[in-house]
Amino acid sequence: AAGVIQSPRHLIKEKRETATLKCYPIPRHDTVYWYQQGPGQDPQFLISFYEKMQSDKGSIPDRFSAQQFSDYHSELNMSSLELGDSALYFCASSLRQGAYGYTFGSGTRLTVV
Amino acid sequence: GIQVEQSPPDLILQEGANSTLRCNFSDSVNNLQWFHQNPWGQLINLFYIPSGTKQNGRLSATTVATERYSLLYISSSQTTDSGVYFCAQYSGTYKYIFGTGTRLKVLA
């Protein structure tokens, strides 16, 4: 069965650089979510999109932005990267805004040096 | 807001032992999921279980929505069961709120 695809799997950036993470949801899933997981922490919700419109926003820094495109894939853009942005970034997708559960991608491990 | 608490925070088992992980949530549950995060960081769905009991091989889960808790049972544990187990509760704003996790290590 198709899963949630995230790219890249690993990314190393320098401070103040920009990074773009991509997420391709399971076919026919209409909702995409982004989570950030710091070392030793639980995943923290960043932002979600339902039918290409932002549906909810969590603790996402102003330096971060995201969107969902017409083909339902989503991109998380992070600018002016800081050392504290080093984390695992997960994308998840679902039907009907999570009413029947999420499926997560394998994550992107971002390291800011 | 919703609070999800898990216990124990850490657990060390000998291979072959059984264990029970607990998830308490602060609000009425609509949906609840259990995930396993393996040592490589992947988050794997275990159960979607808003109520009742489900089983999948050596794993089973029970949610008692009226008492606001869920249990994950691992029987005959194996070293590949090591990792972090998260429960996550569906909030009213269309997202799941994660608990702090139980870190499990199974020794050979």
Coordinates of N, CA and C in Angstrom, one line a residue:
Chain A
A1 N 0.8 -1.2 0.0 CA 0.0 0.0 0.0 C 0.9 1.3 0.0
A2 N 0.4 2.3 -0.7 CA 1.1 3.5 -0.7 C 1.2 4.2 0.7
G3 N 2.3 4.8 0.9 CA 2.5 5.5 2.2 C 2.7 6.9 2.0
V4 N 3.0 7.6 3.1 CA 3.3 9.1 3.0 C 4.8 9.2 2.7
I5 N 5.1 9.9 1.7 CA 6.5 10.1 1.2 C 7.0 11.4 1.6
Q6 N 8.2 11.4 2.3 CA 8.8 12.7 2.7 C 10.2 12.7 2.0
S7 N 10.5 13.9 1.6 CA 11.9 14.1 1.1 C 12.4 15.5 1.5
P8 N 13.7 15.6 1.7 CA 14.7 14.5 1.7 C 14.6 13.8 3.1
R9 N 15.3 12.7 3.2 CA 15.3 12.0 4.5 C 16.3 12.6 5.5
H10 N 17.3 13.2 5.0 CA 18.3 13.9 5.8 C 18.7 15.2 5.1
L11 N 18.9 16.2 6.0 CA 19.3 17.5 5.4 C 20.2 18.2 6.4
I12 N 21.3 18.7 5.9 CA 22.2 19.5 6.8 C 22.3 20.9 6.2
K13 N 22.1 21.8 7.0 CA 22.1 23.2 6.6 C 22.9 24.0 7.6
E14 N 23.4 25.2 7.2 CA 24.1 26.1 8.1 C 23.1 27.1 8.6
K15 N 23.5 27.7 9.7 CA 22.7 28.7 10.3 C 22.4 29.8 9.3
R16 N 21.2 30.3 9.4 CA 20.7 31.4 8.5 C 20.3 31.0 7.1
E17 N 20.6 29.7 6.8 CA 20.1 29.2 5.5 C 18.7 28.9 5.5
T18 N 18.2 28.5 4.3 CA 16.8 28.1 4.1 C 16.7 26.7 3.8
A19 N 15.6 26.0 4.2 CA 15.3 24.6 3.9 C 13.9 24.4 3.5
T20 N 13.7 23.5 2.5 CA 12.4 23.2 2.1 C 12.2 21.7 2.2
L21 N 11.2 21.3 3.0 CA 10.8 19.9 3.1 C 9.5 19.6 2.3
K22 N 9.5 18.4 1.8 CA 8.3 18.0 0.9 C 7.6 16.8 1.5
C23 N 6.3 16.8 1.2 CA 5.5 15.7 1.7 C 4.5 15.3 0.7
Y24 N 4.4 14.0 0.4 CA 3.4 13.5 -0.6 C 2.5 12.6 0.2
P25 N 1.2 13.0 0.3 CA 0.3 12.2 1.2 C -0.1 10.9 0.5
I26 N -0.8 10.1 1.2 CA -1.4 8.9 0.6 C -2.4 9.3 -0.4
P27 N -2.5 8.6 -1.5 CA -3.5 9.0 -2.5 C -4.9 9.1 -1.9
R28 N -5.6 10.1 -2.3 CA -7.0 10.4 -1.9 C -7.1 10.9 -0.4
H29 N -6.0 11.0 0.3 CA -6.1 11.7 1.6 C -6.1 13.2 1.4
D30 N -7.0 13.9 2.1 CA -7.3 15.3 1.9 C -6.7 16.2 2.9
T31 N -6.0 15.6 3.9 CA -5.5 16.5 5.0 C -4.0 16.1 5.3
V32 N -3.2 17.1 5.4 CA -1.8 17.0 5.7 C -1.4 17.7 7.0
Y33 N -0.6 17.1 7.7 CA -0.1 17.7 9.0 C 1.4 17.7 9.1
W34 N 2.0 18.7 9.7 CA 3.4 18.8 10.0 C 3.6 18.8 11.5
Y35 N 4.6 18.0 11.9 CA 5.0 17.9 13.3 C 6.5 18.1 13.4
Q36 N 7.0 18.6 14.5 CA 8.4 18.7 14.8 C 8.7 18.0 16.0
Q37 N 9.8 17.2 16.0 CA 10.2 16.4 17.2 C 11.6 16.7 17.5
G38 N 11.9 17.4 18.6 CA 13.2 17.6 19.0 C 13.8 16.4 19.7
P39 N 15.1 16.4 20.0 CA 15.7 15.2 20.6 C 15.1 14.9 22.0
G40 N 14.6 13.7 22.2 CA 14.1 13.2 23.4 C 12.7 13.8 23.7
Q41 N 12.1 14.4 22.8 CA 10.7 15.0 23.0 C 9.7 14.3 22.2
D42 N 8.4 14.6 22.5 CA 7.3 14.0 21.8 C 7.0 15.0 20.6
P43 N 6.4 14.5 19.5 CA 6.1 15.3 18.3 C 5.2 16.4 18.7
Q44 N 5.5 17.6 18.2 CA 4.8 18.8 18.4 C 4.1 19.3 17.1
F45 N 2.8 19.5 17.2 CA 2.1 19.9 16.0 C 2.5 21.3 15.5
L46 N 2.8 21.4 14.2 CA 3.1 22.7 13.6 C 2.0 23.4 12.9
I47 N 1.4 22.6 11.9 CA 0.4 23.2 11.0 C -0.3 22.1 10.2
S48 N -1.5 22.4 9.8 CA -2.2 21.4 9.0 C -3.0 22.0 7.9
F49 N -3.3 21.3 6.9 CA -4.0 21.7 5.7 C -5.1 20.7 5.4
Y50 N -6.3 21.2 5.1 CA -7.4 20.4 4.6 C -7.9 21.0 3.3
E51 N -7.9 20.1 2.3 CA -8.3 20.6 1.0 C -7.6 21.8 0.5
K52 N -6.3 21.9 0.8 CA -5.4 22.9 0.3 C -5.6 24.2 1.1
M53 N -6.4 24.2 2.1 CA -6.5 25.4 2.9 C -5.9 25.1 4.3
Q54 N -5.2 26.1 4.9 CA -4.7 25.9 6.3 C -5.9 25.7 7.2
S55 N -5.8 24.6 8.0 CA -6.9 24.3 8.9 C -6.6 24.6 10.3
D56 N -5.3 24.5 10.7 CA -5.0 24.7 12.1 C -3.5 25.0 12.2
K57 N -3.1 25.7 13.2 CA -1.7 26.2 13.4 C -1.3 26.0 14.8
G58 N -0.2 25.4 15.0 CA 0.4 25.2 16.3 C 1.5 26.1 16.6
S59 N 2.5 25.6 17.3 CA 3.7 26.4 17.7 C 4.7 26.5 16.5
I60 N 4.3 27.1 15.4 CA 5.1 27.2 14.3 C 5.7 28.6 14.3
P61 N 7.1 28.7 14.2 CA 7.7 30.0 14.2 C 7.3 30.8 13.0
D62 N 7.4 32.1 13.1 CA 7.1 33.0 12.0 C 8.1 32.7 10.8
R63 N 9.2 32.2 11.1 CA 10.3 31.9 10.0 C 9.9 30.8 9.2
F64 N 8.9 30.0 9.6 CA 8.4 28.8 8.9 C 7.1 29.2 8.2
S65 N 7.0 28.6 7.0 CA 5.7 28.7 6.3 C 5.4 27.4 5.6
A66 N 4.2 27.1 5.2 CA 3.9 25.9 4.6 C 2.7 26.1 3.7
Q67 N 2.5 25.2 2.7 CA 1.4 25.3 1.9 C 1.1 23.9 1.3
Q68 N -0.2 23.7 0.9 CA -0.6 22.5 0.2 C -1.0 22.8 -1.2
F69 N -0.5 22.0 -2.1 CA -0.6 22.3 -3.6 C -1.8 21.6 -4.1
S70 N -2.1 21.9 -5.4 CA -3.3 21.3 -6.1 C -3.3 19.8 -6.1
D71 N -2.1 19.2 -6.2 CA -2.0 17.8 -6.2 C -1.9 17.2 -4.8
Y72 N -2.2 18.0 -3.8 CA -2.3 17.7 -2.3 C -0.9 17.5 -1.7
H73 N 0.2 17.6 -2.4 CA 1.5 17.5 -1.7 C 1.7 18.8 -1.0
S74 N 2.5 18.8 0.0 CA 2.8 19.9 0.9 C 4.2 20.2 1.0
E75 N 4.6 21.4 1.2 CA 6.0 21.8 1.5 C 6.1 22.7 2.7
L76 N 7.1 22.4 3.5 CA 7.4 23.2 4.7 C 8.6 24.0 4.4
N77 N 8.5 25.3 4.4 CA 9.7 26.2 4.1 C 10.2 26.8 5.4
M78 N 11.5 26.7 5.7 CA 12.1 27.2 6.9 C 13.2 28.2 6.5
S79 N 13.1 29.4 7.0 CA 14.1 30.4 6.7 C 14.9 30.8 7.9
S80 N 16.0 31.4 7.7 CA 16.9 31.9 8.8 C 17.1 30.9 9.9
L81 N 17.5 29.7 9.4 CA 17.6 28.5 10.3 C 18.5 28.8 11.5
E82 N 18.0 28.2 12.6 CA 18.7 28.4 13.9 C 19.2 27.0 14.3
L83 N 20.2 26.9 15.2 CA 20.6 25.6 15.7 C 19.4 24.9 16.4
G84 N 18.5 25.6 17.0 CA 17.4 24.9 17.7 C 16.4 24.4 16.7
D85 N 16.5 24.6 15.5 CA 15.6 24.0 14.5 C 16.0 22.6 14.1
S86 N 17.1 22.1 14.6 CA 17.6 20.8 14.4 C 16.6 19.8 15.0
A87 N 16.0 19.0 14.2 CA 14.9 18.1 14.7 C 14.5 17.1 13.6
L88 N 13.6 16.2 14.0 CA 12.9 15.4 13.1 C 11.6 16.1 12.7
Y89 N 11.4 16.2 11.4 CA 10.1 16.8 10.9 C 9.3 15.7 10.2
F90 N 8.1 15.5 10.8 CA 7.2 14.5 10.3 C 6.0 15.1 9.5
C91 N 5.7 14.5 8.5 CA 4.4 14.8 7.8 C 3.5 13.6 8.0
A92 N 2.2 13.9 8.2 CA 1.2 12.8 8.2 C 0.0 13.2 7.3
S93 N -0.7 12.2 6.9 CA -1.9 12.5 6.1 C -3.0 11.7 6.6
S94 N -4.2 12.2 6.3 CA -5.4 11.5 6.7 C -6.6 11.8 5.8
L95 N -7.7 11.1 6.1 CA -8.9 11.4 5.4 C -9.8 12.2 6.4
R96 N -10.5 13.2 5.9 CA -11.5 13.9 6.8 C -10.9 14.4 8.0
Q97 N -9.8 15.1 7.9 CA -9.2 15.8 9.0 C -8.9 14.9 10.2
G98 N -8.4 13.7 9.9 CA -8.0 12.9 11.0 C -9.0 12.1 11.7
A99 N -10.2 12.1 11.3 CA -11.3 11.4 12.0 C -11.1 9.9 12.1
Y100 N -10.3 9.4 11.2 CA -10.0 7.9 11.3 C -8.5 7.6 11.5
G101 N -7.8 8.6 12.0 CA -6.4 8.3 12.3 C -5.5 8.9 11.3
Y102 N -4.2 9.0 11.7 CA -3.2 9.5 10.8 C -2.3 8.4 10.3
T103 N -1.6 8.7 9.2 CA -0.4 7.9 8.9 C 0.8 8.8 8.7
F104 N 1.8 8.5 9.3 CA 3.0 9.3 9.3 C 4.0 8.9 8.2
G105 N 4.7 9.8 7.6 CA 5.9 9.5 6.8 C 7.1 9.2 7.6
S106 N 8.2 8.9 7.0 CA 9.4 8.4 7.7 C 10.2 9.6 8.3
G107 N 9.8 10.8 7.9 CA 10.4 12.0 8.6 C 11.6 12.5 7.8
T108 N 11.9 13.7 8.0 CA 13.2 14.4 7.6 C 14.0 14.8 8.8
R109 N 15.2 14.3 8.8 CA 16.1 14.7 9.9 C 16.9 15.9 9.5
L110 N 16.6 17.1 10.1 CA 17.2 18.3 9.8 C 18.3 18.6 10.8
T111 N 19.5 18.8 10.4 CA 20.6 19.2 11.2 C 21.1 20.6 10.8
V112 N 21.1 21.6 11.7 CA 21.6 22.9 11.5 C 22.9 23.1 12.2
V113 N 23.9 23.4 11.4 CA 25.3 23.5 12.0 C 25.8 25.0 11.9
Chain B
G1 N -6.4 22.9 27.8 CA -6.3 22.1 26.6 C -6.1 20.6 27.0
I2 N -6.1 19.8 25.9 CA -6.0 18.4 26.2 C -4.6 18.0 26.7
Q3 N -4.6 17.1 27.7 CA -3.3 16.6 28.2 C -3.3 15.1 28.2
V4 N -2.2 14.6 27.7 CA -2.1 13.2 27.5 C -0.9 12.7 28.3
E5 N -1.1 11.8 29.3 CA 0.0 11.4 30.1 C 0.2 9.9 29.9
Q6 N 1.5 9.5 29.9 CA 1.8 8.1 29.7 C 2.7 7.6 30.9
S7 N 2.5 6.3 31.2 CA 3.3 5.7 32.2 C 3.5 4.3 31.9
P8 N 4.7 3.7 32.3 CA 5.8 4.4 32.9 C 6.6 5.2 31.9
P9 N 7.4 6.2 32.3 CA 8.2 6.9 31.3 C 9.3 6.1 30.7
D10 N 9.8 5.1 31.5 CA 10.9 4.3 31.0 C 10.6 2.8 31.5
L11 N 11.0 1.9 30.6 CA 10.8 0.5 31.0 C 11.9 -0.4 30.3
I12 N 12.5 -1.2 31.2 CA 13.5 -2.2 30.7 C 12.9 -3.6 30.9
L13 N 12.9 -4.4 29.9 CA 12.4 -5.7 30.0 C 13.4 -6.7 29.5
Q14 N 13.3 -7.9 30.0 CA 14.1 -9.0 29.5 C 13.3 -9.6 28.3
E15 N 13.9 -10.1 27.3 CA 13.2 -10.7 26.1 C 12.3 -11.8 26.6
G16 N 11.1 -11.8 26.1 CA 10.1 -12.8 26.5 C 9.1 -12.3 27.5
A17 N 9.4 -11.2 28.2 CA 8.5 -10.7 29.2 C 7.4 -10.0 28.6
N18 N 6.3 -9.8 29.4 CA 5.1 -9.1 29.0 C 5.1 -7.7 29.7
S19 N 4.4 -6.8 29.1 CA 4.3 -5.4 29.7 C 3.0 -4.8 29.4
T20 N 2.7 -3.8 30.2 CA 1.5 -3.0 30.0 C 1.9 -1.5 30.1
L21 N 1.5 -0.8 29.0 CA 1.8 0.7 29.0 C 0.4 1.4 29.1
R22 N 0.4 2.5 29.8 CA -0.8 3.2 30.1 C -0.8 4.6 29.5
C23 N -2.0 5.0 29.1 CA -2.2 6.4 28.5 C -3.4 6.9 29.2
N24 N -3.3 8.1 29.9 CA -4.4 8.8 30.5 C -4.6 10.0 29.7
F25 N -5.9 10.4 29.4 CA -6.1 11.6 28.7 C -7.2 12.4 29.5
S26 N -7.1 13.7 29.2 CA -7.8 14.7 30.1 C -9.2 15.0 29.6
D27 N -9.5 14.6 28.4 CA -10.8 15.0 27.8 C -11.5 13.8 27.2
S28 N -12.7 13.9 27.0 CA -13.5 12.8 26.3 C -12.8 12.4 25.0
V29 N -12.6 11.1 24.8 CA -11.8 10.7 23.6 C -12.8 10.5 22.5
N30 N -12.4 11.1 21.4 CA -13.1 10.7 20.1 C -12.3 9.7 19.4
N31 N -11.0 10.0 19.3 CA -10.1 9.0 18.6 C -8.8 9.0 19.3
L32 N -8.2 7.8 19.3 CA -7.0 7.6 20.0 C -6.1 6.7 19.2
Q33 N -4.8 7.0 19.0 CA -3.9 6.1 18.3 C -2.7 5.8 19.2
W34 N -2.2 4.6 19.0 CA -0.9 4.2 19.5 C 0.1 4.1 18.4
F35 N 1.3 4.6 18.7 CA 2.4 4.6 17.7 C 3.6 4.0 18.4
H36 N 4.5 3.4 17.5 CA 5.8 2.9 18.0 C 6.8 3.7 17.2
Q37 N 7.7 4.4 17.9 CA 8.9 5.0 17.2 C 10.1 4.2 17.4
N38 N 10.6 3.6 16.3 CA 11.7 2.7 16.3 C 13.0 3.5 16.5
P39 N 14.1 2.8 16.8 CA 15.4 3.5 17.0 C 15.9 4.3 15.8
W40 N 15.3 4.1 14.7 CA 15.7 4.9 13.5 C 14.8 6.1 13.4
G41 N 13.8 6.3 14.3 CA 13.0 7.5 14.3 C 11.7 7.4 13.6
Q42 N 11.4 6.3 12.9 CA 10.1 6.1 12.2 C 9.0 5.9 13.2
L43 N 7.9 6.6 12.8 CA 6.7 6.5 13.6 C 5.7 5.6 12.9
I44 N 5.4 4.5 13.6 CA 4.6 3.4 13.0 C 3.3 3.3 13.7
N45 N 2.2 3.3 12.9 CA 0.9 3.1 13.5 C 0.8 1.7 14.1
L46 N 0.3 1.7 15.3 CA 0.0 0.4 15.9 C -1.5 0.1 15.9
F47 N -2.2 1.1 16.5 CA -3.7 0.9 16.7 C -4.4 2.3 16.6
Y48 N -5.5 2.2 15.9 CA -6.5 3.3 16.0 C -7.6 2.8 16.8
I49 N -7.8 3.3 18.1 CA -8.7 2.6 19.0 C -9.4 3.6 19.9
P50 N -10.5 4.2 19.4 CA -11.2 5.2 20.2 C -11.9 4.5 21.4
S51 N -12.2 3.2 21.2 CA -12.9 2.4 22.3 C -12.7 0.9 22.0
G52 N -12.9 0.1 23.1 CA -12.9 -1.3 22.9 C -11.5 -1.9 22.9
T53 N -11.3 -3.1 22.3 CA -10.1 -3.8 22.3 C -9.8 -4.3 20.9
K54 N -8.5 -4.2 20.6 CA -8.0 -4.7 19.3 C -6.7 -5.5 19.6
Q55 N -6.5 -6.4 18.7 CA -5.3 -7.2 18.8 C -4.6 -7.3 17.5
N56 N -3.3 -7.3 17.5 CA -2.5 -7.5 16.3 C -1.2 -8.3 16.7
G57 N -1.3 -9.6 16.5 CA -0.1 -10.4 16.9 C 0.1 -10.4 18.4
R58 N 1.4 -10.0 18.7 CA 1.7 -10.0 20.2 C 1.3 -8.7 20.9
L59 N 0.7 -7.8 20.1 CA 0.3 -6.5 20.7 C -1.3 -6.5 20.7
S60 N -1.7 -5.8 21.8 CA -3.2 -5.6 21.9 C -3.4 -4.3 22.6
A61 N -4.5 -3.6 22.4 CA -4.8 -2.4 23.0 C -6.2 -2.3 23.5
T62 N -6.5 -1.6 24.6 CA -7.8 -1.5 25.1 C -8.0 0.0 25.5
T63 N -9.1 0.6 25.0 CA -9.4 2.0 25.4 C -10.8 1.9 26.2
V64 N -10.8 2.5 27.4 CA -12.0 2.7 28.2 C -12.3 4.2 28.2
A65 N -13.1 4.6 27.2 CA -13.3 6.0 27.0 C -14.0 6.7 28.2
T66 N -14.9 6.0 28.8 CA -15.6 6.6 29.9 C -14.7 6.9 31.1
E67 N -13.6 6.1 31.2 CA -12.7 6.4 32.3 C -11.4 7.0 31.8
R68 N -11.4 7.4 30.5 CA -10.3 8.2 30.0 C -8.9 7.6 30.1
Y69 N -8.8 6.3 29.7 CA -7.5 5.7 29.7 C -7.5 4.7 28.6
S70 N -6.2 4.4 28.1 CA -6.0 3.3 27.2 C -4.8 2.5 27.6
L71 N -4.8 1.3 27.3 CA -3.7 0.4 27.7 C -3.1 -0.3 26.4
L72 N -1.8 -0.4 26.4 CA -1.2 -1.2 25.3 C -0.4 -2.3 25.9
Y73 N -0.8 -3.6 25.5 CA -0.1 -4.8 26.0 C 0.9 -5.3 25.0
I74 N 2.0 -5.6 25.5 CA 3.0 -6.3 24.7 C 3.4 -7.6 25.3
S75 N 3.1 -8.7 24.6 CA 3.4 -10.0 25.1 C 4.7 -10.6 24.5
S76 N 5.3 -11.4 25.2 CA 6.5 -12.1 24.7 C 7.5 -11.1 24.0
S77 N 7.9 -10.1 24.7 CA 8.6 -9.0 24.0 C 9.9 -9.5 23.3
Q78 N 10.2 -8.8 22.3 CA 11.4 -9.0 21.5 C 12.3 -7.8 21.4
T79 N 13.5 -8.0 21.1 CA 14.4 -6.8 21.1 C 14.0 -5.8 20.0
T80 N 13.3 -6.2 19.0 CA 12.8 -5.3 18.0 C 11.6 -4.5 18.5
D81 N 11.1 -4.8 19.7 CA 10.0 -4.0 20.3 C 10.6 -2.7 20.9
S82 N 11.9 -2.6 21.0 CA 12.5 -1.4 21.7 C 12.2 -0.2 20.9
G83 N 12.2 0.9 21.6 CA 11.8 2.2 21.0 C 10.9 3.0 22.0
V84 N 10.2 4.0 21.4 CA 9.3 4.8 22.2 C 7.9 4.5 21.7
Y85 N 7.0 4.3 22.7 CA 5.6 4.1 22.4 C 4.9 5.4 22.8
F86 N 4.1 5.9 21.8 CA 3.3 7.1 22.0 C 1.9 6.8 21.9
C87 N 1.1 7.4 22.7 CA -0.4 7.5 22.4 C -0.7 8.9 22.0
A88 N -1.7 9.1 21.2 CA -2.0 10.4 20.8 C -3.6 10.5 20.7
Q89 N -4.1 11.6 21.3 CA -5.5 11.8 21.3 C -5.9 12.9 20.3
Y90 N -7.0 12.6 19.7 CA -7.5 13.6 18.7 C -8.2 14.7 19.4
S91 N -7.7 15.9 19.0 CA -8.3 17.1 19.6 C -9.5 17.6 18.8
G92 N -10.2 18.6 19.4 CA -11.3 19.1 18.7 C -11.0 20.0 17.5
T93 N -9.7 20.3 17.4 CA -9.2 21.1 16.2 C -8.5 20.3 15.2
Y94 N -8.9 19.1 15.0 CA -8.5 18.3 13.9 C -7.0 17.9 13.9
K95 N -6.4 17.7 15.1 CA -5.1 17.2 15.2 C -4.9 16.3 16.4
Y96 N -3.9 15.5 16.3 CA -3.6 14.6 17.4 C -2.6 15.3 18.4
I97 N -2.9 15.1 19.7 CA -1.9 15.6 20.7 C -1.2 14.4 21.3
F98 N 0.1 14.4 21.3 CA 0.9 13.3 21.7 C 1.1 13.3 23.2
G99 N 1.2 12.1 23.8 CA 1.7 12.0 25.1 C 3.2 12.1 25.1
T100 N 3.8 12.0 26.3 CA 5.3 12.1 26.4 C 6.0 10.8 26.1
G101 N 5.3 9.8 26.0 CA 5.9 8.5 25.5 C 6.4 7.6 26.6
T102 N 6.5 6.3 26.3 CA 7.2 5.4 27.2 C 8.4 4.8 26.4
R103 N 9.6 5.0 27.0 CA 10.8 4.5 26.3 C 11.0 3.0 26.8
L104 N 10.9 2.1 25.8 CA 11.1 0.7 26.1 C 12.4 0.2 25.6
K105 N 13.1 -0.6 26.4 CA 14.3 -1.3 26.0 C 14.1 -2.7 26.4
V106 N 14.2 -3.6 25.4 CA 14.1 -5.0 25.6 C 15.5 -5.6 25.4
L107 N 16.0 -6.3 26.5 CA 17.3 -6.9 26.5 C 17.3 -8.3 26.1
A108 N 18.3 -8.7 25.3 CA 18.4 -10.1 24.8 C 18.8 -11.0 25.9

